[in-house]
mmCIF file of C-alpha atoms in Angstrom:
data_model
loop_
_atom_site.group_PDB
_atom_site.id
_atom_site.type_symbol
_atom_site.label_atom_id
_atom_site.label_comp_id
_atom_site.label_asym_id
_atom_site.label_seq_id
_atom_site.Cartn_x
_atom_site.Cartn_y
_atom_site.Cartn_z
ATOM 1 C CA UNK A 1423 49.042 38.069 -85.078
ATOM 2 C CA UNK A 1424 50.134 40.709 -87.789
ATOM 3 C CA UNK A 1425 48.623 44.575 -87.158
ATOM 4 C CA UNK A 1426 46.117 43.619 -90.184
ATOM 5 C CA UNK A 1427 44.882 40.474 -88.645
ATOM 6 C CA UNK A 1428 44.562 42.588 -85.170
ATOM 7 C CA UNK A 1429 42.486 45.140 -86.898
ATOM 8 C CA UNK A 1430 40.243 42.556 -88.602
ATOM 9 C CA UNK A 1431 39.365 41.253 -85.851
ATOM 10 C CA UNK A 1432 38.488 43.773 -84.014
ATOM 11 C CA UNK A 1433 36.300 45.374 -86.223
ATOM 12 C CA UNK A 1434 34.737 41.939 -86.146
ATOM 13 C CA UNK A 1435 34.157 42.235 -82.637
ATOM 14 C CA UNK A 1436 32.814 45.923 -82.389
ATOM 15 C CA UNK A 1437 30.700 44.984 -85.299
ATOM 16 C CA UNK A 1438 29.224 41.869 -83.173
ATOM 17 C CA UNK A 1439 28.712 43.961 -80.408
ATOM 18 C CA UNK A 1440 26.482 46.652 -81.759
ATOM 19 C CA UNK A 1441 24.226 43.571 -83.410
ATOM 20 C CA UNK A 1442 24.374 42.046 -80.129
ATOM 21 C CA UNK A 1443 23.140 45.050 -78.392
ATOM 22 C CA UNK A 1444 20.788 46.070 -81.135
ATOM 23 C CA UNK A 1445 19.161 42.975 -82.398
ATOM 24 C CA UNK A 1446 19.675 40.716 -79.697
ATOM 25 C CA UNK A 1447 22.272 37.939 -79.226
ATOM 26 C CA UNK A 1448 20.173 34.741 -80.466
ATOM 27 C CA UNK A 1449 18.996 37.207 -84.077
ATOM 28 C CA UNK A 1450 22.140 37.916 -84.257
ATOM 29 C CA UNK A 1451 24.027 35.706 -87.113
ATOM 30 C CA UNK A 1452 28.130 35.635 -88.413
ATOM 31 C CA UNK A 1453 26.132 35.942 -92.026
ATOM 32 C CA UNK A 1454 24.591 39.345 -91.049
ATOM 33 C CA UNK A 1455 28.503 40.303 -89.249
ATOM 34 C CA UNK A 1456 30.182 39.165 -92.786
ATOM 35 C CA UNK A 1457 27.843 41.100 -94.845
ATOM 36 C CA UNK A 1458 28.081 44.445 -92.597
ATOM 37 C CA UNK A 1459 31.742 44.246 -93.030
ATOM 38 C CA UNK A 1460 31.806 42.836 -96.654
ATOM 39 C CA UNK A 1461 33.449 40.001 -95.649
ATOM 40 C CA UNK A 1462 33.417 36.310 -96.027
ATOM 41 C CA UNK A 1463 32.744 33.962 -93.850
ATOM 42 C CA UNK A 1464 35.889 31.970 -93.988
ATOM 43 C CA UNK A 1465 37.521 35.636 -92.591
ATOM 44 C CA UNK A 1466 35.232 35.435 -89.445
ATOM 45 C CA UNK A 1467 35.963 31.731 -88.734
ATOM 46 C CA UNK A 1468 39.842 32.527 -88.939
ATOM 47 C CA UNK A 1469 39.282 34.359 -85.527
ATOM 48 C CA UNK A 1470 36.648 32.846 -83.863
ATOM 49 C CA UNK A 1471 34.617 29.321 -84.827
ATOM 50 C CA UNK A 1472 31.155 30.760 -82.862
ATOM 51 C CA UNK A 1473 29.768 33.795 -82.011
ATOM 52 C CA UNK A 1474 30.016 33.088 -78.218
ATOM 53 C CA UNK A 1475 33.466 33.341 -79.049
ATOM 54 C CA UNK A 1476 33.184 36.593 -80.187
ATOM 55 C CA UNK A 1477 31.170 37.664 -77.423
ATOM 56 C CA UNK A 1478 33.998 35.825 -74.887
ATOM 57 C CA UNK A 1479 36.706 37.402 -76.433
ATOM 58 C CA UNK A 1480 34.530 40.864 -76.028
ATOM 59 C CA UNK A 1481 34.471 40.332 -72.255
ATOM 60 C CA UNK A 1482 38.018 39.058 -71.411
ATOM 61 C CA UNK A 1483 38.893 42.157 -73.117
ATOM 62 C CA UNK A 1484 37.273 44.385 -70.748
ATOM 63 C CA UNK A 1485 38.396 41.896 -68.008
ATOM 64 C CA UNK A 1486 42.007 42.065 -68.432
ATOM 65 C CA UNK A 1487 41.867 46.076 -68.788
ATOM 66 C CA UNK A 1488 40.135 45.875 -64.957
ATOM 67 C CA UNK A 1489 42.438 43.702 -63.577
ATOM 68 C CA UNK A 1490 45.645 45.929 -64.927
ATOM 69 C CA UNK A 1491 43.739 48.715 -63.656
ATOM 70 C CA UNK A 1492 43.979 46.651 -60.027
ATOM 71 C CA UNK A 1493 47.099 45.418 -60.391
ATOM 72 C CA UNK A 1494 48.557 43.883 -57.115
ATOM 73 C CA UNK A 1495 51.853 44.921 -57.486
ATOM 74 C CA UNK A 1496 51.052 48.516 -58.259
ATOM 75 C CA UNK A 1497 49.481 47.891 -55.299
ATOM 76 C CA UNK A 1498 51.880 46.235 -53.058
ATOM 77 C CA UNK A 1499 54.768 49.238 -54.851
ATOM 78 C CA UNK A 1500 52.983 51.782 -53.258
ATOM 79 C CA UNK A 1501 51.589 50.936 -49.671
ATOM 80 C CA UNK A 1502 55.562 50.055 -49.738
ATOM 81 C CA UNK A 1503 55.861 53.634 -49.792
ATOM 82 C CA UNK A 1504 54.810 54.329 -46.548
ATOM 83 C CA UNK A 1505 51.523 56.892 -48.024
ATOM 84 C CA UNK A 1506 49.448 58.878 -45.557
ATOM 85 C CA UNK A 1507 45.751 58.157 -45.181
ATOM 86 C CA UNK A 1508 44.512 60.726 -47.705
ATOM 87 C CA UNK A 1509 47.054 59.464 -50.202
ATOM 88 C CA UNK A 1510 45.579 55.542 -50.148
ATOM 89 C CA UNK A 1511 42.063 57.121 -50.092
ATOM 90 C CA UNK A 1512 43.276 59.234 -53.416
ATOM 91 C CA UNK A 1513 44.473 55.412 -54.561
ATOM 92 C CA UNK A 1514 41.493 53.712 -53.686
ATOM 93 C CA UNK A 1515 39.175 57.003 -55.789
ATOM 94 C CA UNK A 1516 41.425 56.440 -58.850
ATOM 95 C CA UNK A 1517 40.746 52.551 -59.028
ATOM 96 C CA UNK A 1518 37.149 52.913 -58.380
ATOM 97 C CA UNK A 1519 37.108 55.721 -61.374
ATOM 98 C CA UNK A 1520 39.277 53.905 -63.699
ATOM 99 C CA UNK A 1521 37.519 50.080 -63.208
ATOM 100 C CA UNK A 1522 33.590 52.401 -63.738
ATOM 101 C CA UNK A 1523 35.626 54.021 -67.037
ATOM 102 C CA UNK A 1524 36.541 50.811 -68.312
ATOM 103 C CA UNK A 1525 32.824 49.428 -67.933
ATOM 104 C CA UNK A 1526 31.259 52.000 -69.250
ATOM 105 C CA UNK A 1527 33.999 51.617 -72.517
ATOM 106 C CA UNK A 1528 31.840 48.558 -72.963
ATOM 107 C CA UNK A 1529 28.221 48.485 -71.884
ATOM 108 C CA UNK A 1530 27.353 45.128 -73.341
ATOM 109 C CA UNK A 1531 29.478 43.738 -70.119
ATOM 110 C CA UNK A 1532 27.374 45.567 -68.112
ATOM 111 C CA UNK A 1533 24.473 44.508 -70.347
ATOM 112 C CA UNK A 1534 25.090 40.495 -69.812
ATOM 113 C CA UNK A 1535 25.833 41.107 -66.148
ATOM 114 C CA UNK A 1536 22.374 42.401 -65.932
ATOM 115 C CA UNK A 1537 20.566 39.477 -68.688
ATOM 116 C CA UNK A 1538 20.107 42.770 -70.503
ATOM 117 C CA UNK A 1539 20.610 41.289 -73.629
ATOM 118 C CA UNK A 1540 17.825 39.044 -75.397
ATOM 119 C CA UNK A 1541 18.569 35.642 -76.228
ATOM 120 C CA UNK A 1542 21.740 34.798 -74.522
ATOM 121 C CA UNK A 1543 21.836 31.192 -72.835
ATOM 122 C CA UNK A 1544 23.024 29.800 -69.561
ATOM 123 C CA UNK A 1545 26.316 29.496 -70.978
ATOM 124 C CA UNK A 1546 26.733 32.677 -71.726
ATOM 125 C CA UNK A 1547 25.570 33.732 -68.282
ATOM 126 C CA UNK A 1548 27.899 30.943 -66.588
ATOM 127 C CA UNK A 1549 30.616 32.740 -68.559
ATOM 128 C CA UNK A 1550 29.690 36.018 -67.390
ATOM 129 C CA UNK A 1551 29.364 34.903 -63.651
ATOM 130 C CA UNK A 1552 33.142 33.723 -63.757
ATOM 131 C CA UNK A 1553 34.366 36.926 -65.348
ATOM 132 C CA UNK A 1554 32.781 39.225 -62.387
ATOM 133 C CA UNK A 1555 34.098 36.400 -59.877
ATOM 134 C CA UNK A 1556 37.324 36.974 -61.319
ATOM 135 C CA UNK A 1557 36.817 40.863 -60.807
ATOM 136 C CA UNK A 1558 35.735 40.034 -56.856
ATOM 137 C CA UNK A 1559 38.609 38.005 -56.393
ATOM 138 C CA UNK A 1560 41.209 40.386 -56.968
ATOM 139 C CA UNK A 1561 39.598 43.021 -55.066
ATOM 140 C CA UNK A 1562 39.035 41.143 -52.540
ATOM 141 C CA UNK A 1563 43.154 40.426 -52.000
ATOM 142 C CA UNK A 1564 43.056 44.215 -52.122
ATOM 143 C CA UNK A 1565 40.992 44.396 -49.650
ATOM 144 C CA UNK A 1566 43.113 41.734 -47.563
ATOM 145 C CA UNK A 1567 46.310 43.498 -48.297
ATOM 146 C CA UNK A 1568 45.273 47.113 -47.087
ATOM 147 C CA UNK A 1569 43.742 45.593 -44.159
ATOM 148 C CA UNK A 1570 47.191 43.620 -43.740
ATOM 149 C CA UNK A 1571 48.930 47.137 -43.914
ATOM 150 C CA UNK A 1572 46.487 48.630 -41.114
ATOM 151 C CA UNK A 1573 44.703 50.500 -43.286
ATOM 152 C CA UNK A 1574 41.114 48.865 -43.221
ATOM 153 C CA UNK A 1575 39.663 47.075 -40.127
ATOM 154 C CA UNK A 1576 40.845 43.658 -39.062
ATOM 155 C CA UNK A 1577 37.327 41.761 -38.945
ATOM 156 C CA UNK A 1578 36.402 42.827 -42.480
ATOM 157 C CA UNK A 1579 35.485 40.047 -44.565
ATOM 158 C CA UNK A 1580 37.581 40.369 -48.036
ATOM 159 C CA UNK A 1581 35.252 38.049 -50.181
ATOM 160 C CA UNK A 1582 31.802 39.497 -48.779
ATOM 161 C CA UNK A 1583 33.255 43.391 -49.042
ATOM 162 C CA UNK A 1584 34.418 42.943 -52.389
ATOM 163 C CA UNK A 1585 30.581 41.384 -53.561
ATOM 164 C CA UNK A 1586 28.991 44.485 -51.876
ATOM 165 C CA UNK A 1587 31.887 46.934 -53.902
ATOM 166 C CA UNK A 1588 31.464 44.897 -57.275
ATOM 167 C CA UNK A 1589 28.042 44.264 -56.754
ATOM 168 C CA UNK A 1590 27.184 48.481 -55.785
ATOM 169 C CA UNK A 1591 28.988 49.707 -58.562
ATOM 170 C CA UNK A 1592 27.680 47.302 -61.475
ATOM 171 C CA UNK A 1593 24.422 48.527 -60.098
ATOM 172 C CA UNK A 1594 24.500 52.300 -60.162
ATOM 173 C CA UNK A 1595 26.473 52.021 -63.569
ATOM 174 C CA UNK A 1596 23.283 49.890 -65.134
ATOM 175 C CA UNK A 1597 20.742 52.088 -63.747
ATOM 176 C CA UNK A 1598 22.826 55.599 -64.603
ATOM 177 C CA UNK A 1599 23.144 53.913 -68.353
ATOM 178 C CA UNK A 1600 19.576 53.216 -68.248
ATOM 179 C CA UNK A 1601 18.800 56.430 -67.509
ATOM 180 C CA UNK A 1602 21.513 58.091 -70.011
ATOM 181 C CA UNK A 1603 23.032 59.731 -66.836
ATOM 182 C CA UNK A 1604 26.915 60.228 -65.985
ATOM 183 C CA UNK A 1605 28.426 57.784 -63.756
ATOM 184 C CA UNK A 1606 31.673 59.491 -63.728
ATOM 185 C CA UNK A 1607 30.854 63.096 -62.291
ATOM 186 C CA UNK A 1608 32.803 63.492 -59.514
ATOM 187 C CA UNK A 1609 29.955 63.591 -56.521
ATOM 188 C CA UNK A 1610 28.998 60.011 -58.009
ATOM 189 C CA UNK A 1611 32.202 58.636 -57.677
ATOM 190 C CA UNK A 1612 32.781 60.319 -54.536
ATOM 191 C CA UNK A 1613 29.657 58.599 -53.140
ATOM 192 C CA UNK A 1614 30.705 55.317 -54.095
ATOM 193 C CA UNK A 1615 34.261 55.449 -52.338
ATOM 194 C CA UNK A 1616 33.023 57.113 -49.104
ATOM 195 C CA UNK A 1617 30.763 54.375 -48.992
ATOM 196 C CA UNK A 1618 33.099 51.579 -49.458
ATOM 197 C CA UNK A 1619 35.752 53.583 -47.275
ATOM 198 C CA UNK A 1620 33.362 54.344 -44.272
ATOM 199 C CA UNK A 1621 32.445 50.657 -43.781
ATOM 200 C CA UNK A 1622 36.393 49.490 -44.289
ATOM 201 C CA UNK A 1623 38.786 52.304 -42.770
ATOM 202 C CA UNK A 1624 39.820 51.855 -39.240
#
């Protein structure tokens, strides 16, 4: 797609996603998106024929940005490097910090993981639930790789500690937004990875 088309439709989707978050999915209409862009209809339907599409495209946005975050070959690169215990713990911080960052770029992810947005249907949860299952999944072959390399105890459970990691941290980032605190200060984040590290480091 050309820069121009690129731009247009992003500024379709940011503009989407403030209506989305401000009036509610279901009073949210493309007619209202057109007109707060000047734009016709026919531009909004070259991108995207719904607005669940819109709000889909939002999401696997945010998704793909996680998972390069987590990538396993970054991964795999640098346990290959033989690093010391305080070096994957230093790994394991920066992951944690980047994946919150990346939420927190786009609360209305954190919004539909919660049903914090009104009028959104059980497709659009369905939808949801598959995006954090793909989050889960690839920590989870973290999780089994490190434990692989020695590094985490051999009779962890990859799928169930990667819930409790996914599931803790979408938590305290919905409740610290709610309360228009800072998830990223550094005794936060701290807290989160000494307790996901004292339940998995041998």
């Amino acid at each position: 797609m050309p820069p121009k088309g690129e731009r247009r439709k992003q500024q379709i989707i940011d503009t989407a996603k403030d209506m989305f978050i401000d009036k509610g999915f279901q009073s949210t209409h493309i007619g209202q998106v057109c007109e707060k862009l000047n734009i016709a209809r026919g531009t909004v339907y070259q991108y995207f024929s719904n607005k669940k599409e819109i709000l889909y495209a939002l999401m696997e946005a945010v998704i793909e940005k996680i998972e390069d975050v987590l990538d396993q070959d970054d991964l795999r690169e640098y346990l290959n490097s033989n690093p010391s215990h305080d070096d994957v713990i230093n790994l394991i911080t920066k992951r944690i910090y980047s994946s919150i960052e990346m939420l927190l770029s786009e609360p209305i992810v954190i919004k539909l993981i919660f049903k914090d947005i009104i009028g959104i249907d059980q497709e659009v949860v369905d939808q949801v639930n598959i995006s954090v299952e793909n989050i889960k999944n690839i920590i989870a072959s973290e999780i089994t790789e490190l434990r692989n390399r020695g590094f985490f105890r051999q009779d962890l459970n990859p799928t169930i500690t990667a819930s409790m990691l996914v599931g803790g941290i979408m938590l305290v980032v919905y409740e610290y937004d709610k309360l228009n605190r800072d998830v990223l200060k550094k005794d936060v984040i701290n807290a989160i990875v000494q307790n996901y590290l004292n339940g998995t480091f041998k």
